XYZ file of C-alpha atoms in Angstrom:
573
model
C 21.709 4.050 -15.124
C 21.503 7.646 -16.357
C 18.127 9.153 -17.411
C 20.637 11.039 -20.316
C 24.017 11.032 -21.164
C 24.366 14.687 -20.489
C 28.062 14.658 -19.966
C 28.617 13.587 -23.524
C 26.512 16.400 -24.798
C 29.395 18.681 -23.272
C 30.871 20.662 -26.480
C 28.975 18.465 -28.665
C 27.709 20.730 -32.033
C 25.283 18.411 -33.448
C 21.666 19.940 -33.688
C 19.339 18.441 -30.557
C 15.740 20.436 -31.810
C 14.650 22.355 -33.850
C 11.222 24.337 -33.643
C 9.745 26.801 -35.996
C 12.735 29.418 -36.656
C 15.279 28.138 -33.459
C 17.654 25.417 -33.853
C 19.710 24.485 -30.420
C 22.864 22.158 -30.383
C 23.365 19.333 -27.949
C 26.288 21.142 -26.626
C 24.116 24.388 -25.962
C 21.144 22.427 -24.693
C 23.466 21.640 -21.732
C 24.235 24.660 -21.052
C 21.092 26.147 -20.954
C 19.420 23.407 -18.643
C 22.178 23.360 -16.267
C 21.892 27.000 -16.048
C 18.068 27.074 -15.379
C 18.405 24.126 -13.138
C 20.347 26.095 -11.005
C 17.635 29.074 -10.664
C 17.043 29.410 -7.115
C 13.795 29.944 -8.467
C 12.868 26.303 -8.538
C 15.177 25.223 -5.415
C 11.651 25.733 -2.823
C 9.297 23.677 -5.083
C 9.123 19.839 -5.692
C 5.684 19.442 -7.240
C 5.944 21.862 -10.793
C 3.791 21.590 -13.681
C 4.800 22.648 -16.991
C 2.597 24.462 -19.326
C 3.993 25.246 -22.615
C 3.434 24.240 -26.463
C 6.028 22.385 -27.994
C 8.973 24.752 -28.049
C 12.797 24.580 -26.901
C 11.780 26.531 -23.962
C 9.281 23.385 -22.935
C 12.510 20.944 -23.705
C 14.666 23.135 -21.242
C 12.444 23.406 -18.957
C 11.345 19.729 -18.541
C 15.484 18.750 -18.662
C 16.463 21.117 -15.936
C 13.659 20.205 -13.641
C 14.468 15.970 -14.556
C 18.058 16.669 -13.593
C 17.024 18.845 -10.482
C 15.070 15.905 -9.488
C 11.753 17.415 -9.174
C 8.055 15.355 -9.425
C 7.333 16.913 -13.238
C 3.621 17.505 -14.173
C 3.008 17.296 -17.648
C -0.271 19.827 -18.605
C -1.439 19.311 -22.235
C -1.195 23.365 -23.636
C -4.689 22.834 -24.995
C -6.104 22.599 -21.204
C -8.375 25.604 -20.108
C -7.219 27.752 -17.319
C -10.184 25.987 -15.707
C -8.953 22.754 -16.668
C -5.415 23.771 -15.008
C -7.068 25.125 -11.681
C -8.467 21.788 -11.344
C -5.360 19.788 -11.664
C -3.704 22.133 -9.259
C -5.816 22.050 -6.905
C -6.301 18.152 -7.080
C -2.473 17.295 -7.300
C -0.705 19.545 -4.663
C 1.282 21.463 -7.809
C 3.236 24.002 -6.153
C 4.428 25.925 -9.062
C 3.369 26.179 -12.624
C 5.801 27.502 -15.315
C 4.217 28.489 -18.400
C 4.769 31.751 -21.332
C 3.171 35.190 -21.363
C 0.677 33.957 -23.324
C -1.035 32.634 -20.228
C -0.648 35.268 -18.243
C -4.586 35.234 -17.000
C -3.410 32.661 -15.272
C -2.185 34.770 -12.641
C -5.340 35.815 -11.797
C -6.821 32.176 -10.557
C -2.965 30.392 -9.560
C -0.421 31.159 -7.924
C 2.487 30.854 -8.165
C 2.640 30.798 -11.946
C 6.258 31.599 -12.961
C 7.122 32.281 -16.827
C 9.831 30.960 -18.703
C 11.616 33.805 -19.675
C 11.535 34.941 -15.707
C 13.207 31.648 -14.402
C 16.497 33.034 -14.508
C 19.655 31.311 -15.133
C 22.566 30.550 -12.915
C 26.078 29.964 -14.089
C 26.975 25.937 -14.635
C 29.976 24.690 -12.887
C 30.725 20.960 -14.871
C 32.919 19.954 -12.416
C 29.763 18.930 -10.241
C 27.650 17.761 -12.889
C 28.242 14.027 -12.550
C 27.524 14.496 -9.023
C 24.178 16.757 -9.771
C 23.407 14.159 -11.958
C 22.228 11.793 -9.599
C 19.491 13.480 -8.032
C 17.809 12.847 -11.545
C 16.917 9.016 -10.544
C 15.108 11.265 -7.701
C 12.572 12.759 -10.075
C 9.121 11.044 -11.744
C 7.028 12.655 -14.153
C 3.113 13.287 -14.135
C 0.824 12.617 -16.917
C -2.669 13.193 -16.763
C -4.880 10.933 -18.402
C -8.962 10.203 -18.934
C -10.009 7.538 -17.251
C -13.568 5.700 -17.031
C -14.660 8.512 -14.654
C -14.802 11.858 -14.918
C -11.922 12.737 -12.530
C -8.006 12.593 -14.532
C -5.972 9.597 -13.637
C -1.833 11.473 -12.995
C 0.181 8.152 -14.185
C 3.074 8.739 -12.343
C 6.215 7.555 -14.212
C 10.003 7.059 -12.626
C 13.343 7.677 -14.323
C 13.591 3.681 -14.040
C 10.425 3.465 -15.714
C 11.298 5.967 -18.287
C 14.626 4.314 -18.961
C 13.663 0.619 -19.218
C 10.625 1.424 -22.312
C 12.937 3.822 -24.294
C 16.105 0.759 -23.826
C 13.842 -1.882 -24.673
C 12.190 0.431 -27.537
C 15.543 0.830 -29.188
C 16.471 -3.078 -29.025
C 13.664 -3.016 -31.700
C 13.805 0.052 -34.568
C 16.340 -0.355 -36.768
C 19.208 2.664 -35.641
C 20.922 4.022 -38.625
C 22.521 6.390 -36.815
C 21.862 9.297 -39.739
C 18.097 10.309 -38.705
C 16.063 13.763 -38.312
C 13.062 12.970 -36.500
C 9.671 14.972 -37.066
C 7.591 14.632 -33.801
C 3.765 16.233 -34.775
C 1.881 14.900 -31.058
C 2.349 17.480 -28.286
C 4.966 17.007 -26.086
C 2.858 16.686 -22.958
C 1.522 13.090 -24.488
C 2.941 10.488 -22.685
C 3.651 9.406 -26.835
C 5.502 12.505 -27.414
C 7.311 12.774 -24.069
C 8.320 9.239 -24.989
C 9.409 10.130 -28.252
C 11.470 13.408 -26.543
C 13.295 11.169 -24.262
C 14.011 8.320 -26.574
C 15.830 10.508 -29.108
C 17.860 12.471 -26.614
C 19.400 9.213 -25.232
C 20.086 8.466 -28.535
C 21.587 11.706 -30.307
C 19.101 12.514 -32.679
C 18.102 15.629 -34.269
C 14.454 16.306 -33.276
C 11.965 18.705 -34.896
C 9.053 20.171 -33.387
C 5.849 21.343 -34.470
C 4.168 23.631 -32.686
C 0.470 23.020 -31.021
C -0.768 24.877 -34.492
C 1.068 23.055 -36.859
C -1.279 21.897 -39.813
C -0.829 19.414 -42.524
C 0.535 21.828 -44.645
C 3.561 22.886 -42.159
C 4.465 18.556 -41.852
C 4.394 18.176 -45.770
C 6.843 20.991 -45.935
C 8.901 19.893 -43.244
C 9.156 16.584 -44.547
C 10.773 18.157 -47.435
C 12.540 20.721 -46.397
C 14.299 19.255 -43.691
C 14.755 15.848 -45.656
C 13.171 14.363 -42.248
C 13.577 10.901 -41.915
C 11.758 9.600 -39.099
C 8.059 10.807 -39.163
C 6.583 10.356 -35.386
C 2.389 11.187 -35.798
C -0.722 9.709 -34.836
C -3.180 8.098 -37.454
C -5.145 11.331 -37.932
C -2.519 12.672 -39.847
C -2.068 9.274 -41.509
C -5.661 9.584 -42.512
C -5.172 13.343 -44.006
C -2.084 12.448 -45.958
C -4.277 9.521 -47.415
C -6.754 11.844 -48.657
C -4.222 13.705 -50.457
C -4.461 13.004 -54.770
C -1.022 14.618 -55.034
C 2.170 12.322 -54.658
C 4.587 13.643 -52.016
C 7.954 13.945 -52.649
C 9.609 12.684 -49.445
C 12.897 10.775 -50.386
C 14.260 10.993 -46.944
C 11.581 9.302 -45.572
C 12.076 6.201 -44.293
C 10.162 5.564 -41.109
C 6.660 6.209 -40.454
C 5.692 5.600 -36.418
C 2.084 6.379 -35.185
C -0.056 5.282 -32.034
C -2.545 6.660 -29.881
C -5.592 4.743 -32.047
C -6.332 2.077 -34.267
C -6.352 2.160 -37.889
C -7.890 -0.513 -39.839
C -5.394 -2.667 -42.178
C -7.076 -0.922 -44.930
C -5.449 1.936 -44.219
C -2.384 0.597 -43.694
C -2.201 -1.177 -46.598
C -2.916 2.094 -48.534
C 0.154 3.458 -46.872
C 2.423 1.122 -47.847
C 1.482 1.188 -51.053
C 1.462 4.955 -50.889
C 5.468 5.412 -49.121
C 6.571 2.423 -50.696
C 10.271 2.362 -48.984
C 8.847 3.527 -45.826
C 8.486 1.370 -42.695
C 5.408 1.628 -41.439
C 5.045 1.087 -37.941
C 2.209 0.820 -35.603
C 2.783 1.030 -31.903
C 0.244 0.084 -28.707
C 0.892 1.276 -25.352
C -0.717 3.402 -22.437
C 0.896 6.125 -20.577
C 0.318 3.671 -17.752
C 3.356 1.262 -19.210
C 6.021 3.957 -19.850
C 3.744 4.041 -22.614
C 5.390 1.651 -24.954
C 3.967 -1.842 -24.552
C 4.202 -3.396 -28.199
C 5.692 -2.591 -31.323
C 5.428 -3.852 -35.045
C 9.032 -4.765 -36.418
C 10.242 -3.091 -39.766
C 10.642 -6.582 -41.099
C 7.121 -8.033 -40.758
C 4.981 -4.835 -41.205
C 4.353 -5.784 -44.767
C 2.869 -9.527 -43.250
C 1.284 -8.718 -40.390
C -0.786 -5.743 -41.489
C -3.551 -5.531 -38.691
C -1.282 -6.235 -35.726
C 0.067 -3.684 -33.213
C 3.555 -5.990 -33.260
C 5.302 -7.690 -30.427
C 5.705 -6.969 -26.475
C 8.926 -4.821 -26.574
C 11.872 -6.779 -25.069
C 11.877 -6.968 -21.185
C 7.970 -7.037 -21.172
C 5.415 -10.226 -20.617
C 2.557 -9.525 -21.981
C -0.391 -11.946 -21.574
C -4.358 -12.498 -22.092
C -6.392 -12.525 -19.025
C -9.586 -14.608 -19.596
C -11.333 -17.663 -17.655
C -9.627 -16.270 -14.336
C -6.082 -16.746 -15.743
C -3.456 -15.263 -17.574
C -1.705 -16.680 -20.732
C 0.027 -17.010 -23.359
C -2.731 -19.393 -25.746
C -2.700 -17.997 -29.284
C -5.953 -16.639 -30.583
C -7.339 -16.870 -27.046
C -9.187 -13.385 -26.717
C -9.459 -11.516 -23.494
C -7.737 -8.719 -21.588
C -4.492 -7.342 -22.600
C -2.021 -7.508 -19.215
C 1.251 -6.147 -19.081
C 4.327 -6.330 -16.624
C 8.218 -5.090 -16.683
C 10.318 -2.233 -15.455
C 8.237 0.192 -17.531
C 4.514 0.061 -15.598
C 4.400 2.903 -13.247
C 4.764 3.806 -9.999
C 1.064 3.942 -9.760
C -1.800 7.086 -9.969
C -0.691 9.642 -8.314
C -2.069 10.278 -4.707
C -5.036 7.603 -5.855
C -4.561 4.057 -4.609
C -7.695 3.458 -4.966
C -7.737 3.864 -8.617
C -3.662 2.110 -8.710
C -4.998 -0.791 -7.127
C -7.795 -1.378 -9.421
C -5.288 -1.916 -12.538
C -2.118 -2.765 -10.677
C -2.726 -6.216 -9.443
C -1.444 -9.835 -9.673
C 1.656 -8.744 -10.638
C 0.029 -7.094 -14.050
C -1.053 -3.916 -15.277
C -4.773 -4.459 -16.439
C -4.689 -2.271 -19.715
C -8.547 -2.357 -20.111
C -8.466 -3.607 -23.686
C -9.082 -6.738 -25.597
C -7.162 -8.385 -27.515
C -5.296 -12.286 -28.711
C -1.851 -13.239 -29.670
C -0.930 -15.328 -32.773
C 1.297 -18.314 -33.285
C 3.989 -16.697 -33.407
C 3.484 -13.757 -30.466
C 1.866 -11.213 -32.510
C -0.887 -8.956 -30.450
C -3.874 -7.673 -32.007
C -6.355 -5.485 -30.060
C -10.033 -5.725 -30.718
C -11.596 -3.549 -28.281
C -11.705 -1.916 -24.934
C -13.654 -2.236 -21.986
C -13.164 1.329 -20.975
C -15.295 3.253 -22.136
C -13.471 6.311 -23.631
C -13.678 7.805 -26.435
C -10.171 8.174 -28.278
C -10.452 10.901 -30.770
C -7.082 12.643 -32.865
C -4.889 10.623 -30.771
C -6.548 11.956 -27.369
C -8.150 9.843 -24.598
C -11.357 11.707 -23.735
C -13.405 10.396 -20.826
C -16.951 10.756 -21.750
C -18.611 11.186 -18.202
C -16.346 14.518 -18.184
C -17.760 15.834 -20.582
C -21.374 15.223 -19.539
C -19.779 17.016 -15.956
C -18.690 20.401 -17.660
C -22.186 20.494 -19.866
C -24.561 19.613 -17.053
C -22.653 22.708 -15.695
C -24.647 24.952 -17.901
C -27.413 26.884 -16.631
C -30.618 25.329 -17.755
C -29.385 21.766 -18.959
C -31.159 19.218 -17.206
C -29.030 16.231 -18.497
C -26.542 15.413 -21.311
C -25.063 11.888 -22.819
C -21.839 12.504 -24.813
C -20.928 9.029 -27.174
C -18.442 8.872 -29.813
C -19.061 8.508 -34.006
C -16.941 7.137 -36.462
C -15.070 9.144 -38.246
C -12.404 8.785 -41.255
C -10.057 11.846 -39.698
C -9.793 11.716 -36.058
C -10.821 8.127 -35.692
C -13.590 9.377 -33.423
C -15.857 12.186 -33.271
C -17.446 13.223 -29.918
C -20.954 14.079 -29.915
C -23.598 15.237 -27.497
C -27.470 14.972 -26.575
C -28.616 17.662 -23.975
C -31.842 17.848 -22.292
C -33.181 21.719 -21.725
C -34.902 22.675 -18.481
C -38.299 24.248 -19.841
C -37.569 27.547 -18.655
C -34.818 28.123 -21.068
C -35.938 26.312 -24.123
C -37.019 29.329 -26.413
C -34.061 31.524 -25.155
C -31.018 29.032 -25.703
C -28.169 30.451 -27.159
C -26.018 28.010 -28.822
C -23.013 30.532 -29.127
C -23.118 31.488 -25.582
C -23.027 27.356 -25.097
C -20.549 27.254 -27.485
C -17.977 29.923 -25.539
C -19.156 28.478 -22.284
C -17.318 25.047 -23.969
C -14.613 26.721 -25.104
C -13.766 28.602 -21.382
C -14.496 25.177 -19.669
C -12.977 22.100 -21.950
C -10.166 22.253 -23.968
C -10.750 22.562 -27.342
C -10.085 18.641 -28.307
C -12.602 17.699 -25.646
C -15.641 20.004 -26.961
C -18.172 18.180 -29.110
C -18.404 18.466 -32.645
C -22.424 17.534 -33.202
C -24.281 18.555 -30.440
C -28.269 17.232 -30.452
C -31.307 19.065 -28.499
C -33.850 16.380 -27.479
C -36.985 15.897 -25.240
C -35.379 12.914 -23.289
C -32.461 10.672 -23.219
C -33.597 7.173 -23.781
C -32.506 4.390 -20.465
C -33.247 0.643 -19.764
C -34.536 -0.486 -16.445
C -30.871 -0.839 -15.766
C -30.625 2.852 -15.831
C -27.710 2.231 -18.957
C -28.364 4.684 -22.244
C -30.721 2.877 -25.096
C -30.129 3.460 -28.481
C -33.946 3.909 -29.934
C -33.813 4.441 -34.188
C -31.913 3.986 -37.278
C -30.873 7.639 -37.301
C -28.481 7.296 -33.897
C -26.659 4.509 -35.857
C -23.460 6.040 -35.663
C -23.555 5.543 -31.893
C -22.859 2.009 -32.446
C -19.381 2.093 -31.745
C -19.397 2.901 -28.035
C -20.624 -0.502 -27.609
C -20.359 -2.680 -30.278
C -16.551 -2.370 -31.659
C -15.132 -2.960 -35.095
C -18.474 -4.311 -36.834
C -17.211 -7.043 -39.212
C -14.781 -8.438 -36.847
C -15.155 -11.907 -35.260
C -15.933 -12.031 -31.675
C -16.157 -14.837 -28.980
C -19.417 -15.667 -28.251
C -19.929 -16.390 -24.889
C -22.680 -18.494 -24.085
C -21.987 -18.652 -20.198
C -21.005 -15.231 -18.115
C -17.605 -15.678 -16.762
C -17.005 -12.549 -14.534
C -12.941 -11.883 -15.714
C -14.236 -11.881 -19.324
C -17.609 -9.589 -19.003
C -15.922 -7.343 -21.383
C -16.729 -4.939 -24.299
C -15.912 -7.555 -27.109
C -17.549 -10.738 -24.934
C -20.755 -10.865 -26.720
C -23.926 -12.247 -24.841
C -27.161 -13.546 -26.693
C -30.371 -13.255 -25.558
C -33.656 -13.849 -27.408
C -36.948 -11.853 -27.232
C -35.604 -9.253 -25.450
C -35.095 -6.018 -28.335
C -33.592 -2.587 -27.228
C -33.713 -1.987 -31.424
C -34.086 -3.135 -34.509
C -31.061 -2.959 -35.985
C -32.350 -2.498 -39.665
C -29.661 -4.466 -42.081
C -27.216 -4.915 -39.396
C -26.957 -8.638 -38.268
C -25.417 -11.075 -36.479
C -24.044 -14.864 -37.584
C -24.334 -17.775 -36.015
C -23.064 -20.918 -36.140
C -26.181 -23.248 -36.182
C -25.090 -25.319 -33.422
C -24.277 -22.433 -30.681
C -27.738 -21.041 -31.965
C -29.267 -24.548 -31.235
C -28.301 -24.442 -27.497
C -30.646 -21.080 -27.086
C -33.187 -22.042 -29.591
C -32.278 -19.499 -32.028
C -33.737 -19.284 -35.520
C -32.888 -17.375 -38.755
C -34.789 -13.995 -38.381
C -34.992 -13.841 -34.764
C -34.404 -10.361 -32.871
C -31.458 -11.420 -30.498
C -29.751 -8.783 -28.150
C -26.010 -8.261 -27.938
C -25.314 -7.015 -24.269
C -21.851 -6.580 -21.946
C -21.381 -4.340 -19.322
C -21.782 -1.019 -21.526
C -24.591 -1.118 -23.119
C -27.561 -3.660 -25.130
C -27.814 -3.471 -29.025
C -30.419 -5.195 -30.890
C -29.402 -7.516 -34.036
C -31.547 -10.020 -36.723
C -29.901 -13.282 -35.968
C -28.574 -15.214 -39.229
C -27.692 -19.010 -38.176
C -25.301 -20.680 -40.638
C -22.176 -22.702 -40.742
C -20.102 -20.722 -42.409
C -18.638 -19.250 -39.499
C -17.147 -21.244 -36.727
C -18.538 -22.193 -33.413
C -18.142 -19.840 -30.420
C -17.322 -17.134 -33.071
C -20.329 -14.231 -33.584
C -19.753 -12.020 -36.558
C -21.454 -8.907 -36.665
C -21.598 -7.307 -40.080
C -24.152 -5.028 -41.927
């Protein structure tokens, strides 16, 4: 099966992309990659990264080296040249292509090549359906955070590729009129989904650029009379903030991933776009990235679900050392089809410890209902997901315990009602440095050493940085309450209270209770308890209880009453 249908796009006028003042057909699109695919440039080099904002450079770029069959790694634009050196180094890249706005890059890699240098060779179409074939010899790269501070490069094939966007389109409803708006970077696994998925199916795409603000996707909405809207809930949050009704009659899809969003929200939105399908996704650039998808019929009455497995897909809950299919049976999220990767990238190690069983082991928690309808309630990772961005928290602490004088540092994430979640810091200072710390020249040494996503946005001087015997981080007063949610998830949700450890389900959302033993008093924040679990470990109204799992201990007042059920623990306050 062929990644694209590029022979069709021979002569073919309609507009592919568009991207601040450029428009490029189909037709010329061809062209062009064909052209820069023949560059003897890029004959020497298998391994070559891409560094570019969204543009129609990046889109001819990442075509001709698909087609030329090449291993494609994807580097977000935001990355430092740091932050590039590393993955360079670490990955074997041979080559990195990038624009003259980069050109200090030259000075720490080489070879960097720009865009505008590639060259371009003249296309001869009566080889292309031959060329074409080495395409099924390329896989892309995308880096992502994991649980350590090292990137993960989730290798993806043109099979895998192929099989999410097929099964993907087996589920939106095709109209066969649309103008997509695509506002995540193109370097996303989301938005290189997105780029791929409308190709194969002839639709006009426009980009924003890295830069683009609220402002530029309200106008482009109307302007352009877009009528597929592809975004993360960020922006979703920001256009709910807004008193002023939009005008947007051409709108009548509304995709997002990349975080939750409570069915508050959503609600809001559908009252807000009330002809627009609003559509929640859940994947990981680990499973193509598409893994579920809410259907345009049932968004309305199933607010609060991330959909169904996309066609082609088994998804199932891991818990009690077995996988199934049990509705509202909570546990780990596993996935398997066509779509799941190849594996990390020169890291077995890390492959094997999610790629087993026949399942990819997603790392979050979650349930199906009745009627095969998955909801997620957690993760066990423990990353921070803020704008749409997976942001390991350990590398973070790495780059700022790289600072002259910092004797430690704990980075955690807060709620937030715009990003999702806001990443914060605690540093320890050596006592050499205390009364001459400079907070801009920390601030620039951020900037030079994280991209700018990745820097945190409250950063706290203290003494010491409170542990348990277990070494794990305490939280120690009322005023560090917004570091709740790095390990205790969606407060006011039900949770399965597990009264016996069982290893496969030591996750972030398993709750454990333990009396007398208090990292903190959690002020009005509480936990209920049905009377007869709190029976079994001679729990009483009032008593300090402790909520642990393998990320961390929080301390709750324990409420016993029967108005919730047994084995369920609702924390609320």
């Amino acid at each position: 099966m062929e990644f694209l249908n590029l022979v069709s796009w021979k002569d073919n006028n309609n507009i592919a992309f568009c991207c601040d003042n450029e428009i490029i057909s189909y037709g010329n699109l061809l062209n062009d990659i064909i052209k820069m695919k023949n560059s003897n440039k890029l004959e020497n080099y298998k391994n070559i990264a891409i560094y570019l904002p969204n543009s129609i450079d990046y889109c001819r770029v990442f075509l001709s080296l698909i087609i030329a069959g090449k291993r494609v790694f994807l580097l977000n634009y935001a990355y430092t040249y740091s932050e590039v050196r590393q993955l360079v180094v670490e990955n074997g890249i041979e080559c990195v292509i990038t624009n003259s706005e980069k050109k200090g890059l030259l000075e720490i890699i080489q070879p960097v090549m720009y865009v505008d240098k590639i060259g371009m060779q003249d296309q001869n179409f009566d080889l292309l359906n031959t060329e074409l074939l080495k395409q099924n010899e390329a896989s892309i790269v995308i880096f992502t955070s994991g649980t350590t501070a090292k990137s993960k490069g989730v290798e993806l094939t043109i099979v895998n590729i192929i099989n999410n966007i097929e099964s993907y389109k087996k589920v939106i409803k095709y109209r066969g009129d649309e103008k997509a708006l695509v506002t995540v970077p193109l370097t996303s696994s989301y938005g290189n989904f997105m780029l791929c998925a409308y190709l194969r199916m002839g639709v006009t795409v426009k980009f924003l650029t890295q830069s683009g603000a609220l402002k530029n996707i309200i106008v482009s909405l109307q302007k352009d009379k877009i009528t597929h809207l592809i975004t993360i809930p960020t922006v979703l949050n920001l256009l709910m903030k807004m008193e002023k009704k939009l005008e947007v009659e051409n709108l009548k899809f509304i995709g997002f991933s990349g975080s939750t969003i409570s069915g508050k929200v959503i609600q809001e939105l559908i009252e807000k776009f009330n002809d627009v399908s609003i559509v929640q996704g859940y994947g990981m650039t680990e499973a193509g990235p598409v893994i579920a998808m809410m259907d345009e019929d049932n968004y309305k009455t199933k607010i609060g679900s991330v959909g169904k497995a996309l066609p082609n897909q088994t998804v199932m809950i891991a818990c009690d050392n077995k996988y199934s299919k049990t509705p509202w049976k909570e546990g780990e999220i596993v996935v398997s089809g066509l779509n799941v990767m190849k594996g990390y990238y020169n890291n077995q190690v890390s492959t094997s410890k999610v790629l087993y069983d026949g399942y990819l082991h997603t790392g979050d928690i979650g349930y199906l209902d009745s009627e095969g309808y998955l909801y997620i309630k957690g993760r066990i990772k423990n990353l921070i997901i803020t704008g749409g961005y997976n942001v390991s928290p350990e590398e973070i602490e790495n780059v700022l315990n790289l600072y002259p004088g910092i004797k430690e540092s704990f980075v955690y994430a807060a709620k937030d009602a715009v990003v999702g979640e806001k990443i914060c810091a605690q540093i320890v200072l050596d006592s050499t440095i205390e009364k001459d710390f400079s907070s801009n020249a920390f601030l620039r040494f951020c900037q030079q050493n994280m991209a700018t996503y990745k820097i945190p946005k409250k950063i706290e001087i203290v003494s010491e940085i409170i542990k348990t015997k277990s070494g794990k981080i305490q939280i120690i007063n009322d005023e560090m309450e917004e570091r709740i949610p790095r390990y205790t998830e969606n407060i006011g949700q039900n949770y399965p209270l597990n009264l016996v450890a069982v290893p496969s389900c030591e996750t972030l959302n398993s709750i454990f209770l333990e009396k007398n033993k208090v990292v903190e008093k959690r002020g009005k924040i509480k936990v209920k308890i049905n009377s007869k679990d709190a029976s079994k470990r001679d729990i009483k109204n009032g008593d300090e209880v402790v909520c642990f799992n393998n990320l961390g201990e929080v301390g709750f007042i324990a409420e016993v009453t029967d108005t919730v059920a047994q084995n369920t623990v609702i924390a609320e306050g």
